[in-house]
Structures are given as structure tokens and as C-alpha cells.
């Protein structure tokens, strides 16, 4: 009976060890398959080759024959074209053509004429690719006389310039996702960036001038860092150098509330029609879509150009907060109008442009390309915003906010994102298999000795 139990235990141990080897091998294979490649992200890479993307088609066909591109409801790139030959080229590339009346050259000439007119605070304009128009917004602070003057400018340009009045006022949205405080007010930590030696916070430029000292508590006991570079107006971004020089653990995570965050894996320029997410300390996490690019906003403090325009709501206290989608950094909150009850218009400083100007890259992410690149690499083609239908997008992979704990050997081996756990399972299985074989051999040897002794005795 005792020998039978031993055989059962031994056989069970051997089967468990073999199962562990198979499981560990599968874990290692899965981890290696999901590792971040070193190549650059390709917009619309799910639709076709890089040369067949919407933006590449616009560049190839030229601004005299096209009028921008955007993402359709099915996630397929749509390109506005002005002639049938261009439409045929778009179709051959696997994208959807849309015939329009005005080329990008005409639309840009219209925005240039608006920019040349006398500046009116409280106005904004952008090219709406999908309607093939230039939309001009004026908030409640614009007087009737200024509205009349601007309307006459629009009428001289042409009927494709549309005027709209909006509620509220266009103003910078101070504060943000993870609050940072100074004597001048409260702002938001947008994204952690680095130049390779020192870590910084990328946030909005209107948050404070150079040499502003920031804290992460209301009492001013814990100094966070100091603003070393700021651009506003014109652009709207600034760089805060950490007092310790390092961002610490989870530098690639942005907060979305309730102690949770989204892991940022790369940066890119957004596309019109793309679903995006914005996080801020006042209003929390909200989503919407990109409605226009290269928007111009005339804040009371000055004019900012080249902004991303969205219909994501924001409120005073959300400025500098991160704009992202599928874990890809897109922008930092600049300003807007309205609120998260009635809705409104929100503008964002593109991250890629800010990082190129500051010669930094995202901190804590792998495969991000060299500092100063226009679009650092995203983790993979499948994870880019352009590979996902707008209404199917998500913020990105969830992660806890705050310290990640130890970063030593044990922490790395137990991290499910790498091959460590699989190797541990394989190692344990091998030990169990060898031990089972050893004990069996030892028992067989002792049994043989007993039998030999009894026979010769």
C-alpha cells in the first residue's frame, strides 16, 4: 500500500512538472509576442502600407487636389479630393475618397485672411475637413461691432467661411489631472518627459512663467520642481524640471481618477474624427472626438496657433491635463469654452510639436524614437489610434497611480508584461521533474540492495 501511494505521488509530480513546462513555455511565447517593437508607428497601418495612409495620400497628391483627411465611422481613412483622378488614386490605395469644392490651398488662404484681420479676443477658427469649410467661433465677450466687422471679412473670403456664436468665453483652463500648485495658482501635470539625463513635466505654457516653483501639496511643504522653459502665447506648452531630477516609478502613467491611470506607450498626431480622452482634476475623465486641426484661438492673453480642436468638455481647473487615446499621448489641455454640463469646445497643444521644440521624449516608455522627432514611435501598429474605429477606442491599458513598488529583480521577474513569470514556472517545473526522477532512482536503488541482500543471505 505504501509503495502504491508513493507511485501515485511520484506520477502526479511528474505530470504537474510537465504541465508546468508547457504553461511556462506558453507564457514566455505570449510575453515575447507582445513586446514593443523598435520600429516607428505607422498611421492607418491597419488599412494598408504606409504609402496608402490618409495623410500620406494628401502629401502625395498635393494640397491643390486634396482638402485633408479624417477617420470614418468604420475606422477607414477618408480623403477629401477635388478631381476624379485624385479620387481614383485614393480608392486604389484602399481609402475612401470624398469629392469637395474647395482645396486645402483655398481653405488655408481663408485662415490667412482671418489672421491678417484686426485681432478680436474671444474668437477662434479652424478648417473643418468633413464639411469642407472654415468655421469661425465667437464667444459671449465679442461685441456686436467686432462681430459685424469679422462677418464682413468672412463674406469677402467666400461662402465656405461660416460664422458661429458660442456660449461662455474662450479662456485657458487652469489646473489638471494630477494637481501641481504654485503661488500663481493650480495647474496639471500633463505627461512626464525626459532628455535622457533629467525628467520633466510637460504641461500648458499659460500655467506660469519661467522660474515658477511648483509643489504637490497645498501647504507648500513638498517642492515638485521649477519651470525652466515656457512658450505662451504663440504656442501653449512649458517644461517643469523635477526637483529630484527624476519622475520616479510609473512615469509613463497618467491619472484618470479613483487611484487609477492609463499607461502611455507612445506619442502621435491625432486625426479628425478620432475618439479621444481627456483627464483633469476638476471634471475627471471625459471623451469626445477631434473636430479640427491647426486651430487658431484668440485668448485675451494672446493668440495661439496650431491647436487640436475637440468637443471633449473641460472646465476651469483642467488646464495642462493630458489628451490621449489607446495609450497614445496626443496633447495637453490649452483652453476652451463651456463646461461638462452643457458641453463646449476645447483646444489642445499637440504633444509631438512641443516635444520637438523642447528636444525631449516621453519618459518611461520603450521605443520612443530620438528626442525631437515629430512623432515618436508607438508600441505597435495595432495599438495606434488609426487602427481602431473612432467609436471603439479606449483610453489605454489601465495601471495604478503612484509608486510601483520595488523595481529590483523580483519585481521584474513577476511583472506579467515580460518573460519573468514564464521563466519562473519553467524553472520550478524542471526542479520538480528532476527531483521526482532522483527520488525514483534512489528508491529503485534501495529496493535492489534489499533484494540482492536477501537473495545472497
Tab-separated table of C-alpha atoms in Angstrom:
chain	number	residue	atom	x	y	z
A	1	UNK	CA	0.000	0.000	0.000
A	2	UNK	CA	2.827	2.367	0.910
A	3	UNK	CA	4.556	1.676	-2.405
A	4	UNK	CA	1.310	2.314	-4.297
A	5	UNK	CA	0.909	5.715	-2.627
A	6	UNK	CA	4.488	6.596	-3.482
A	7	UNK	CA	3.908	5.681	-7.127
A	8	UNK	CA	0.770	7.874	-7.254
A	9	UNK	CA	2.583	10.860	-5.692
A	10	UNK	CA	5.578	10.375	-7.977
A	11	UNK	CA	3.413	10.114	-11.095
A	12	UNK	CA	1.366	13.199	-10.060
A	13	UNK	CA	4.554	15.193	-9.512
A	14	UNK	CA	5.856	14.233	-12.946
A	15	UNK	CA	2.588	15.178	-14.657
A	16	UNK	CA	2.469	18.526	-12.799
A	17	UNK	CA	6.068	19.257	-13.816
A	18	UNK	CA	5.331	18.508	-17.487
A	19	UNK	CA	2.228	20.711	-17.315
A	20	UNK	CA	4.295	23.487	-15.741
A	21	UNK	CA	6.833	23.280	-18.566
A	22	UNK	CA	4.068	23.622	-21.152
A	23	UNK	CA	2.435	26.525	-19.275
A	24	UNK	CA	5.751	28.342	-18.781
A	25	UNK	CA	6.600	27.956	-22.460
A	26	UNK	CA	3.242	29.435	-23.437
A	27	UNK	CA	3.730	32.383	-21.035
A	28	UNK	CA	7.182	33.150	-22.450
A	29	UNK	CA	5.907	32.920	-26.029
A	30	UNK	CA	2.981	35.257	-25.271
A	31	UNK	CA	5.204	37.797	-23.494
A	32	UNK	CA	7.716	37.831	-26.348
A	33	UNK	CA	4.944	38.226	-28.916
A	34	UNK	CA	3.539	41.251	-27.058
A	35	UNK	CA	6.852	43.062	-26.598
A	36	UNK	CA	7.167	46.563	-28.029
A	37	UNK	CA	8.889	46.602	-31.422
A	38	UNK	CA	11.524	49.172	-32.102
A	39	UNK	CA	10.057	50.462	-35.382
A	40	UNK	CA	8.125	53.699	-35.706
A	41	UNK	CA	4.340	53.704	-35.592
A	42	UNK	CA	2.599	53.901	-38.960
A	43	UNK	CA	-0.679	55.896	-39.085
A	44	UNK	CA	-3.570	53.878	-40.585
A	45	UNK	CA	-1.263	50.860	-40.641
A	46	UNK	CA	-4.276	48.547	-40.383
A	47	UNK	CA	-5.687	49.848	-43.680
A	48	UNK	CA	-2.661	49.297	-45.936
A	49	UNK	CA	1.028	50.105	-46.287
A	50	UNK	CA	2.437	53.412	-45.043
A	51	UNK	CA	2.135	54.941	-48.522
A	52	UNK	CA	-1.596	54.201	-48.516
A	53	UNK	CA	-2.494	56.163	-45.391
A	54	UNK	CA	-4.733	59.210	-45.483
A	55	UNK	CA	-2.003	61.661	-44.529
A	56	UNK	CA	0.447	60.095	-46.981
A	57	UNK	CA	-2.114	60.332	-49.756
A	58	UNK	CA	-2.692	64.017	-49.022
A	59	UNK	CA	1.053	64.632	-49.119
A	60	UNK	CA	1.445	62.684	-52.355
A	61	UNK	CA	-1.496	64.236	-54.226
A	62	UNK	CA	-0.797	67.781	-53.011
A	63	UNK	CA	-2.844	70.494	-51.332
A	64	UNK	CA	-4.227	71.755	-54.667
A	65	UNK	CA	-6.060	68.433	-55.236
A	66	UNK	CA	-6.941	67.478	-51.655
A	67	UNK	CA	-8.505	69.117	-48.607
A	68	UNK	CA	-7.437	66.991	-45.657
A	69	UNK	CA	-8.233	63.518	-44.343
A	70	UNK	CA	-10.097	62.044	-41.389
A	71	UNK	CA	-11.243	58.745	-39.880
A	72	UNK	CA	-14.657	57.468	-40.913
A	73	UNK	CA	-17.114	55.799	-38.562
A	74	UNK	CA	-15.750	52.399	-39.611
A	75	UNK	CA	-12.142	53.358	-38.852
A	76	UNK	CA	-11.274	53.664	-42.547
A	77	UNK	CA	-9.353	56.751	-43.755
A	78	UNK	CA	-11.356	59.279	-45.779
A	79	UNK	CA	-9.573	61.764	-48.057
A	80	UNK	CA	-11.198	64.917	-49.452
A	81	UNK	CA	-10.301	65.367	-53.145
A	82	UNK	CA	-11.134	67.932	-55.820
A	83	UNK	CA	-10.892	65.852	-59.025
A	84	UNK	CA	-11.754	62.367	-60.256
A	85	UNK	CA	-8.157	61.333	-60.918
A	86	UNK	CA	-7.277	62.029	-57.280
A	87	UNK	CA	-10.388	60.102	-56.188
A	88	UNK	CA	-9.276	57.088	-58.225
A	89	UNK	CA	-5.801	57.209	-56.627
A	90	UNK	CA	-7.358	57.268	-53.172
A	91	UNK	CA	-9.565	54.267	-53.984
A	92	UNK	CA	-6.608	52.284	-55.310
A	93	UNK	CA	-4.801	52.947	-52.033
A	94	UNK	CA	-7.661	51.421	-50.034
A	95	UNK	CA	-9.051	54.669	-48.610
A	96	UNK	CA	-12.406	56.358	-49.248
A	97	UNK	CA	-12.445	59.498	-51.478
A	98	UNK	CA	-14.831	62.396	-50.813
A	99	UNK	CA	-15.362	64.969	-53.582
A	100	UNK	CA	-15.279	68.575	-52.318
A	101	UNK	CA	-15.435	72.056	-53.866
A	102	UNK	CA	-12.525	73.777	-52.117
A	103	UNK	CA	-8.907	72.607	-51.968
A	104	UNK	CA	-6.654	72.887	-48.946
A	105	UNK	CA	-4.936	75.825	-50.620
A	106	UNK	CA	-8.244	77.748	-50.656
A	107	UNK	CA	-9.004	76.809	-47.053
A	108	UNK	CA	-5.538	77.909	-45.903
A	109	UNK	CA	-5.897	81.198	-47.811
A	110	UNK	CA	-9.131	81.804	-45.895
A	111	UNK	CA	-7.481	81.268	-42.496
A	112	UNK	CA	-4.606	83.542	-43.559
A	113	UNK	CA	-7.099	86.300	-44.391
A	114	UNK	CA	-8.738	85.893	-40.979
A	115	UNK	CA	-5.339	86.056	-39.302
A	116	UNK	CA	-4.499	89.246	-41.189
A	117	UNK	CA	-7.672	90.975	-39.983
A	118	UNK	CA	-7.609	93.000	-36.750
A	119	UNK	CA	-7.338	90.615	-33.797
A	120	UNK	CA	-10.529	90.082	-31.786
A	121	UNK	CA	-10.170	88.393	-28.386
A	122	UNK	CA	-12.719	85.658	-27.840
A	123	UNK	CA	-12.639	84.301	-31.398
A	124	UNK	CA	-11.277	81.094	-32.878
A	125	UNK	CA	-11.207	79.438	-36.275
A	126	UNK	CA	-10.239	76.123	-37.806
A	127	UNK	CA	-10.611	74.127	-41.019
A	128	UNK	CA	-13.429	71.578	-40.865
A	129	UNK	CA	-12.258	68.852	-43.252
A	130	UNK	CA	-15.514	66.920	-43.219
A	131	UNK	CA	-17.711	69.863	-44.264
A	132	UNK	CA	-15.006	71.488	-46.429
A	133	UNK	CA	-15.465	74.785	-44.603
A	134	UNK	CA	-13.658	77.198	-42.320
A	135	UNK	CA	-15.603	77.654	-39.080
A	136	UNK	CA	-15.252	80.856	-37.064
A	137	UNK	CA	-16.386	80.828	-33.427
A	138	UNK	CA	-17.016	83.933	-31.334
A	139	UNK	CA	-17.715	83.730	-27.591
A	140	UNK	CA	-20.019	85.891	-25.484
A	141	UNK	CA	-17.365	88.569	-24.894
A	142	UNK	CA	-17.207	89.593	-28.570
A	143	UNK	CA	-19.090	92.857	-29.094
A	144	UNK	CA	-21.704	93.374	-31.788
A	145	UNK	CA	-19.380	95.787	-33.627
A	146	UNK	CA	-16.485	93.290	-33.654
A	147	UNK	CA	-18.842	90.516	-34.750
A	148	UNK	CA	-20.070	92.679	-37.625
A	149	UNK	CA	-16.517	93.521	-38.730
A	150	UNK	CA	-15.464	89.874	-38.638
A	151	UNK	CA	-18.582	88.829	-40.545
A	152	UNK	CA	-17.704	91.266	-43.327
A	153	UNK	CA	-14.203	89.753	-43.535
A	154	UNK	CA	-15.739	86.270	-43.805
A	155	UNK	CA	-18.176	87.408	-46.515
A	156	UNK	CA	-15.308	88.779	-48.623
A	157	UNK	CA	-13.471	85.447	-48.370
A	158	UNK	CA	-16.404	83.353	-49.565
A	159	UNK	CA	-19.476	81.406	-48.551
A	160	UNK	CA	-17.413	78.444	-47.267
A	161	UNK	CA	-16.453	80.502	-44.185
A	162	UNK	CA	-19.173	80.024	-41.586
A	163	UNK	CA	-19.690	82.183	-38.508
A	164	UNK	CA	-20.996	80.854	-35.184
A	165	UNK	CA	-21.561	82.415	-31.773
A	166	UNK	CA	-20.959	80.222	-28.733
A	167	UNK	CA	-21.829	80.427	-25.049
A	168	UNK	CA	-19.207	81.109	-22.399
A	169	UNK	CA	-15.750	82.510	-23.065
A	170	UNK	CA	-12.552	81.180	-24.593
A	171	UNK	CA	-10.065	81.045	-21.754
A	172	UNK	CA	-7.110	78.915	-20.648
A	173	UNK	CA	-8.318	76.037	-18.435
A	174	UNK	CA	-6.022	76.292	-15.427
A	175	UNK	CA	-5.358	73.141	-13.275
A	176	UNK	CA	-5.395	69.480	-14.359
A	177	UNK	CA	-5.158	65.675	-13.964
A	178	UNK	CA	-2.599	65.408	-11.151
A	179	UNK	CA	-2.689	68.803	-9.396
A	180	UNK	CA	0.510	70.840	-9.199
A	181	UNK	CA	0.413	74.102	-7.308
A	182	UNK	CA	2.320	77.369	-7.248
A	183	UNK	CA	1.808	80.805	-5.757
A	184	UNK	CA	0.118	81.790	-9.036
A	185	UNK	CA	-2.496	79.027	-8.956
A	186	UNK	CA	-3.084	75.374	-9.706
A	187	UNK	CA	-2.282	73.508	-12.914
A	188	UNK	CA	-1.968	69.972	-14.268
A	189	UNK	CA	0.801	67.507	-14.840
A	190	UNK	CA	0.328	66.518	-18.463
A	191	UNK	CA	2.986	63.937	-19.411
A	192	UNK	CA	6.383	63.011	-17.984
A	193	UNK	CA	9.196	63.604	-20.483
A	194	UNK	CA	12.984	63.286	-20.409
A	195	UNK	CA	16.079	64.416	-22.280
A	196	UNK	CA	17.931	61.254	-21.277
A	197	UNK	CA	19.533	62.701	-18.143
A	198	UNK	CA	16.747	64.630	-16.386
A	199	UNK	CA	12.971	64.147	-16.148
A	200	UNK	CA	10.378	66.895	-16.609
A	201	UNK	CA	6.634	67.540	-16.603
A	202	UNK	CA	5.172	68.700	-19.922
A	203	UNK	CA	2.176	70.945	-19.268
A	204	UNK	CA	0.469	74.081	-20.607
A	205	UNK	CA	2.536	77.218	-21.167
A	206	UNK	CA	-0.048	79.568	-19.667
A	207	UNK	CA	0.288	77.767	-16.320
A	208	UNK	CA	3.164	80.034	-15.305
A	209	UNK	CA	6.282	81.869	-16.497
A	210	UNK	CA	9.851	80.590	-16.287
A	211	UNK	CA	11.231	80.092	-12.755
A	212	UNK	CA	7.776	79.317	-11.326
A	213	UNK	CA	8.202	76.942	-8.361
A	214	UNK	CA	5.674	74.096	-8.140
A	215	UNK	CA	4.504	71.992	-5.177
A	216	UNK	CA	2.400	68.844	-4.919
A	217	UNK	CA	0.564	69.871	-1.729
A	218	UNK	CA	-1.482	72.835	-0.543
A	219	UNK	CA	0.894	73.631	2.333
A	220	UNK	CA	3.919	74.086	0.058
A	221	UNK	CA	5.907	71.535	2.048
A	222	UNK	CA	6.862	69.258	-0.844
A	223	UNK	CA	8.557	71.065	-3.699
A	224	UNK	CA	7.890	69.345	-7.016
A	225	UNK	CA	10.007	71.321	-9.469
A	226	UNK	CA	10.598	74.585	-11.350
A	227	UNK	CA	9.505	75.818	-14.773
A	228	UNK	CA	12.607	76.113	-16.963
A	229	UNK	CA	11.027	76.723	-20.373
A	230	UNK	CA	7.649	78.139	-21.384
A	231	UNK	CA	6.026	79.284	-24.615
A	232	UNK	CA	2.765	81.243	-24.465
A	233	UNK	CA	1.155	82.814	-26.448
A	234	UNK	CA	2.005	81.574	-29.943
A	235	UNK	CA	2.315	78.037	-28.549
A	236	UNK	CA	0.997	76.770	-25.227
A	237	UNK	CA	3.477	74.417	-23.550
A	238	UNK	CA	6.024	74.529	-20.734
A	239	UNK	CA	8.612	72.292	-19.118
A	240	UNK	CA	8.854	71.786	-15.351
A	241	UNK	CA	12.084	70.184	-14.153
A	242	UNK	CA	11.674	67.800	-11.218
A	243	UNK	CA	13.476	68.963	-8.088
A	244	UNK	CA	14.882	65.447	-7.666
A	245	UNK	CA	15.724	65.160	-11.368
A	246	UNK	CA	13.612	62.013	-11.708
A	247	UNK	CA	9.907	61.367	-12.188
A	248	UNK	CA	10.051	58.125	-10.162
A	249	UNK	CA	8.073	54.921	-10.682
A	250	UNK	CA	5.160	54.792	-13.133
A	251	UNK	CA	6.468	57.800	-15.051
A	252	UNK	CA	4.508	56.562	-18.075
A	253	UNK	CA	1.103	56.636	-16.318
A	254	UNK	CA	-1.445	59.477	-16.399
A	255	UNK	CA	-4.159	59.674	-13.742
A	256	UNK	CA	-7.836	59.214	-14.647
A	257	UNK	CA	-9.327	59.231	-11.131
A	258	UNK	CA	-10.077	56.803	-8.283
A	259	UNK	CA	-6.413	55.900	-7.930
A	260	UNK	CA	-6.295	54.529	-11.467
A	261	UNK	CA	-4.324	55.604	-14.505
A	262	UNK	CA	-3.601	54.832	-18.146
A	263	UNK	CA	-0.177	53.664	-19.272
A	264	UNK	CA	1.200	55.861	-22.075
A	265	UNK	CA	3.157	53.881	-24.661
A	266	UNK	CA	3.925	56.478	-27.342
A	267	UNK	CA	3.004	59.813	-28.917
A	268	UNK	CA	1.428	60.762	-32.230
A	269	UNK	CA	-0.562	63.442	-34.013
A	270	UNK	CA	-4.353	62.963	-33.916
A	271	UNK	CA	-6.686	62.678	-36.884
A	272	UNK	CA	-10.005	64.421	-37.446
A	273	UNK	CA	-12.801	62.078	-36.363
A	274	UNK	CA	-10.655	60.190	-33.868
A	275	UNK	CA	-12.138	59.379	-30.457
A	276	UNK	CA	-10.017	60.857	-27.675
A	277	UNK	CA	-9.964	61.105	-23.882
A	278	UNK	CA	-9.027	63.981	-21.595
A	279	UNK	CA	-8.306	63.842	-17.872
A	280	UNK	CA	-8.438	66.750	-15.434
A	281	UNK	CA	-8.630	67.274	-11.693
A	282	UNK	CA	-11.786	69.413	-11.916
A	283	UNK	CA	-14.007	67.355	-14.199
A	284	UNK	CA	-12.222	63.980	-14.285
A	285	UNK	CA	-12.101	61.719	-17.339
A	286	UNK	CA	-14.192	62.644	-20.408
A	287	UNK	CA	-14.217	61.598	-24.032
A	288	UNK	CA	-15.122	63.093	-27.390
A	289	UNK	CA	-13.783	63.402	-30.925
A	290	UNK	CA	-11.244	65.526	-32.759
A	291	UNK	CA	-13.172	68.051	-34.852
A	292	UNK	CA	-10.331	70.072	-36.418
A	293	UNK	CA	-6.564	70.519	-36.553
A	294	UNK	CA	-4.326	73.607	-36.793
A	295	UNK	CA	-6.926	75.684	-34.965
A	296	UNK	CA	-6.226	79.325	-34.018
A	297	UNK	CA	-7.565	80.748	-30.735
A	298	UNK	CA	-7.504	84.413	-29.745
A	299	UNK	CA	-7.338	84.281	-25.953
A	300	UNK	CA	-7.441	87.565	-24.035
A	301	UNK	CA	-3.773	86.883	-23.171
A	302	UNK	CA	-2.759	86.386	-26.819
A	303	UNK	CA	-3.165	84.226	-29.926
A	304	UNK	CA	-2.198	80.537	-30.032
A	305	UNK	CA	-1.997	78.633	-33.337
A	306	UNK	CA	-1.636	75.012	-34.459
A	307	UNK	CA	-4.005	73.604	-31.821
A	308	UNK	CA	-6.123	70.441	-31.793
A	309	UNK	CA	-9.846	71.232	-31.579
A	310	UNK	CA	-12.237	68.736	-29.943
A	311	UNK	CA	-15.726	68.524	-28.484
A	312	UNK	CA	-14.428	66.977	-25.240
A	313	UNK	CA	-15.782	69.020	-22.362
A	314	UNK	CA	-13.455	70.817	-19.943
A	315	UNK	CA	-13.810	73.260	-17.075
A	316	UNK	CA	-11.610	75.795	-15.314
A	317	UNK	CA	-9.144	73.637	-13.407
A	318	UNK	CA	-8.399	71.176	-16.234
A	319	UNK	CA	-5.579	73.051	-17.986
A	320	UNK	CA	-2.394	71.208	-18.864
A	321	UNK	CA	-4.136	67.857	-18.480
A	322	UNK	CA	-3.378	65.020	-20.897
A	323	UNK	CA	-5.225	64.232	-24.134
A	324	UNK	CA	-4.729	60.615	-25.255
A	325	UNK	CA	-6.304	57.590	-26.949
A	326	UNK	CA	-5.400	53.892	-26.801
A	327	UNK	CA	-2.418	54.783	-24.617
A	328	UNK	CA	-1.030	57.250	-27.194
A	329	UNK	CA	-0.221	60.789	-25.999
A	330	UNK	CA	-1.789	63.437	-28.234
A	331	UNK	CA	-1.853	66.814	-26.478
A	332	UNK	CA	-2.105	68.906	-23.315
A	333	UNK	CA	-5.168	70.993	-22.488
A	334	UNK	CA	-4.856	74.626	-23.578
A	335	UNK	CA	-8.320	76.159	-23.178
A	336	UNK	CA	-11.868	76.348	-24.445
A	337	UNK	CA	-15.409	77.376	-23.626
A	338	UNK	CA	-18.450	75.790	-21.999
A	339	UNK	CA	-18.472	73.118	-19.304
A	340	UNK	CA	-19.195	69.428	-18.761
A	341	UNK	CA	-22.905	70.085	-18.210
A	342	UNK	CA	-23.745	71.982	-21.385
A	343	UNK	CA	-20.721	70.881	-23.437
A	344	UNK	CA	-18.371	73.145	-25.340
A	345	UNK	CA	-15.235	73.471	-27.447
A	346	UNK	CA	-11.758	72.546	-26.161
A	347	UNK	CA	-8.286	73.165	-27.620
A	348	UNK	CA	-5.058	71.220	-27.032
A	349	UNK	CA	-1.371	71.829	-27.695
A	350	UNK	CA	-0.050	68.905	-29.810
A	351	UNK	CA	2.453	66.832	-27.824
A	352	UNK	CA	4.675	65.987	-30.791
A	353	UNK	CA	5.228	69.651	-31.655
A	354	UNK	CA	6.001	70.552	-28.051
A	355	UNK	CA	8.469	67.679	-27.593
A	356	UNK	CA	10.237	68.514	-30.853
A	357	UNK	CA	10.623	72.160	-29.806
A	358	UNK	CA	11.881	71.192	-26.332
A	359	UNK	CA	14.095	68.318	-27.573
A	360	UNK	CA	12.591	65.785	-25.158
A	361	UNK	CA	10.766	62.455	-25.414
A	362	UNK	CA	8.237	60.617	-23.285
A	363	UNK	CA	9.670	59.211	-20.057
A	364	UNK	CA	9.260	55.599	-19.006
A	365	UNK	CA	8.175	54.301	-22.417
A	366	UNK	CA	10.080	51.982	-24.716
A	367	UNK	CA	10.684	52.530	-28.414
A	368	UNK	CA	10.008	56.234	-28.398
A	369	UNK	CA	12.435	57.361	-31.029
A	370	UNK	CA	15.021	60.107	-30.671
A	371	UNK	CA	14.285	63.384	-28.997
A	372	UNK	CA	12.980	65.988	-31.336
A	373	UNK	CA	11.222	63.612	-33.693
A	374	UNK	CA	7.884	64.769	-34.996
A	375	UNK	CA	6.140	61.576	-33.964
A	376	UNK	CA	7.860	59.209	-31.528
A	377	UNK	CA	7.130	55.567	-32.043
A	378	UNK	CA	4.040	53.961	-30.606
A	379	UNK	CA	4.198	50.438	-29.211
A	380	UNK	CA	2.845	48.653	-32.253
A	381	UNK	CA	0.793	49.152	-35.357
A	382	UNK	CA	-2.208	47.526	-33.723
A	383	UNK	CA	-2.142	49.936	-30.797
A	384	UNK	CA	-2.149	53.168	-32.786
A	385	UNK	CA	-5.282	55.281	-32.822
A	386	UNK	CA	-5.599	54.973	-36.570
A	387	UNK	CA	-6.031	51.210	-36.464
A	388	UNK	CA	-9.221	51.476	-34.399
A	389	UNK	CA	-12.669	52.726	-35.327
A	390	UNK	CA	-13.409	56.038	-33.552
A	391	UNK	CA	-16.337	54.720	-31.523
A	392	UNK	CA	-14.381	51.627	-30.470
A	393	UNK	CA	-11.383	53.441	-28.967
A	394	UNK	CA	-10.462	53.256	-25.288
A	395	UNK	CA	-8.139	55.361	-23.121
A	396	UNK	CA	-5.497	52.617	-22.967
A	397	UNK	CA	-4.176	49.940	-20.637
A	398	UNK	CA	-5.070	50.608	-17.007
A	399	UNK	CA	-2.384	50.952	-14.346
A	400	UNK	CA	-2.256	52.055	-10.694
A	401	UNK	CA	-1.264	55.640	-9.943
A	402	UNK	CA	1.657	56.195	-7.583
A	403	UNK	CA	4.677	54.137	-6.627
A	404	UNK	CA	5.037	50.842	-8.409
A	405	UNK	CA	6.920	49.292	-5.502
A	406	UNK	CA	10.282	47.607	-5.914
A	407	UNK	CA	11.996	47.687	-9.260
A	408	UNK	CA	14.558	45.023	-8.416
A	409	UNK	CA	14.987	41.528	-9.792
A	410	UNK	CA	11.924	40.092	-8.044
A	411	UNK	CA	9.657	42.877	-9.306
A	412	UNK	CA	10.902	42.460	-12.860
A	413	UNK	CA	10.579	38.674	-12.786
A	414	UNK	CA	6.995	38.831	-11.502
A	415	UNK	CA	5.915	41.523	-13.966
A	416	UNK	CA	3.400	39.818	-16.285
A	417	UNK	CA	4.425	42.113	-19.146
A	418	UNK	CA	7.754	40.336	-19.589
A	419	UNK	CA	9.094	36.774	-19.713
A	420	UNK	CA	9.977	36.581	-15.996
A	421	UNK	CA	6.875	34.712	-14.742
A	422	UNK	CA	7.154	32.154	-17.550
A	423	UNK	CA	10.811	31.519	-16.771
A	424	UNK	CA	9.978	31.063	-13.086
A	425	UNK	CA	7.308	28.462	-13.934
A	426	UNK	CA	9.695	26.628	-16.277
A	427	UNK	CA	12.471	26.643	-13.646
A	428	UNK	CA	10.176	25.325	-10.919
A	429	UNK	CA	8.831	22.601	-13.198
A	430	UNK	CA	12.330	21.462	-14.123
A	431	UNK	CA	13.297	21.281	-10.440
A	432	UNK	CA	10.193	19.209	-9.660
A	433	UNK	CA	10.819	16.877	-12.601
A	434	UNK	CA	14.470	16.316	-11.678
A	435	UNK	CA	13.546	15.761	-8.031
A	436	UNK	CA	10.901	13.186	-8.967
A	437	UNK	CA	13.361	11.325	-11.169
A	438	UNK	CA	16.022	11.423	-8.426
A	439	UNK	CA	13.698	10.069	-5.731
A	440	UNK	CA	12.526	7.300	-8.032
A	441	UNK	CA	16.104	6.300	-8.878
A	442	UNK	CA	17.045	6.364	-5.188
A	443	UNK	CA	14.077	4.183	-4.236
A	444	UNK	CA	14.864	1.717	-7.040
A	445	UNK	CA	18.499	1.514	-5.858
A	446	UNK	CA	17.482	0.800	-2.245
A	447	UNK	CA	14.943	-1.806	-3.350
A	448	UNK	CA	17.611	-3.518	-5.442
A	449	UNK	CA	20.008	-3.535	-2.470
A	450	UNK	CA	17.368	-5.161	-0.253
A	451	UNK	CA	16.562	-7.758	-2.871
A	452	UNK	CA	20.261	-8.510	-3.532
A	453	UNK	CA	20.990	-8.808	0.208
A	454	UNK	CA	18.033	-11.160	0.771
A	455	UNK	CA	18.951	-13.351	-2.190
A	456	UNK	CA	22.587	-13.833	-1.182
A	457	UNK	CA	21.796	-14.055	2.521
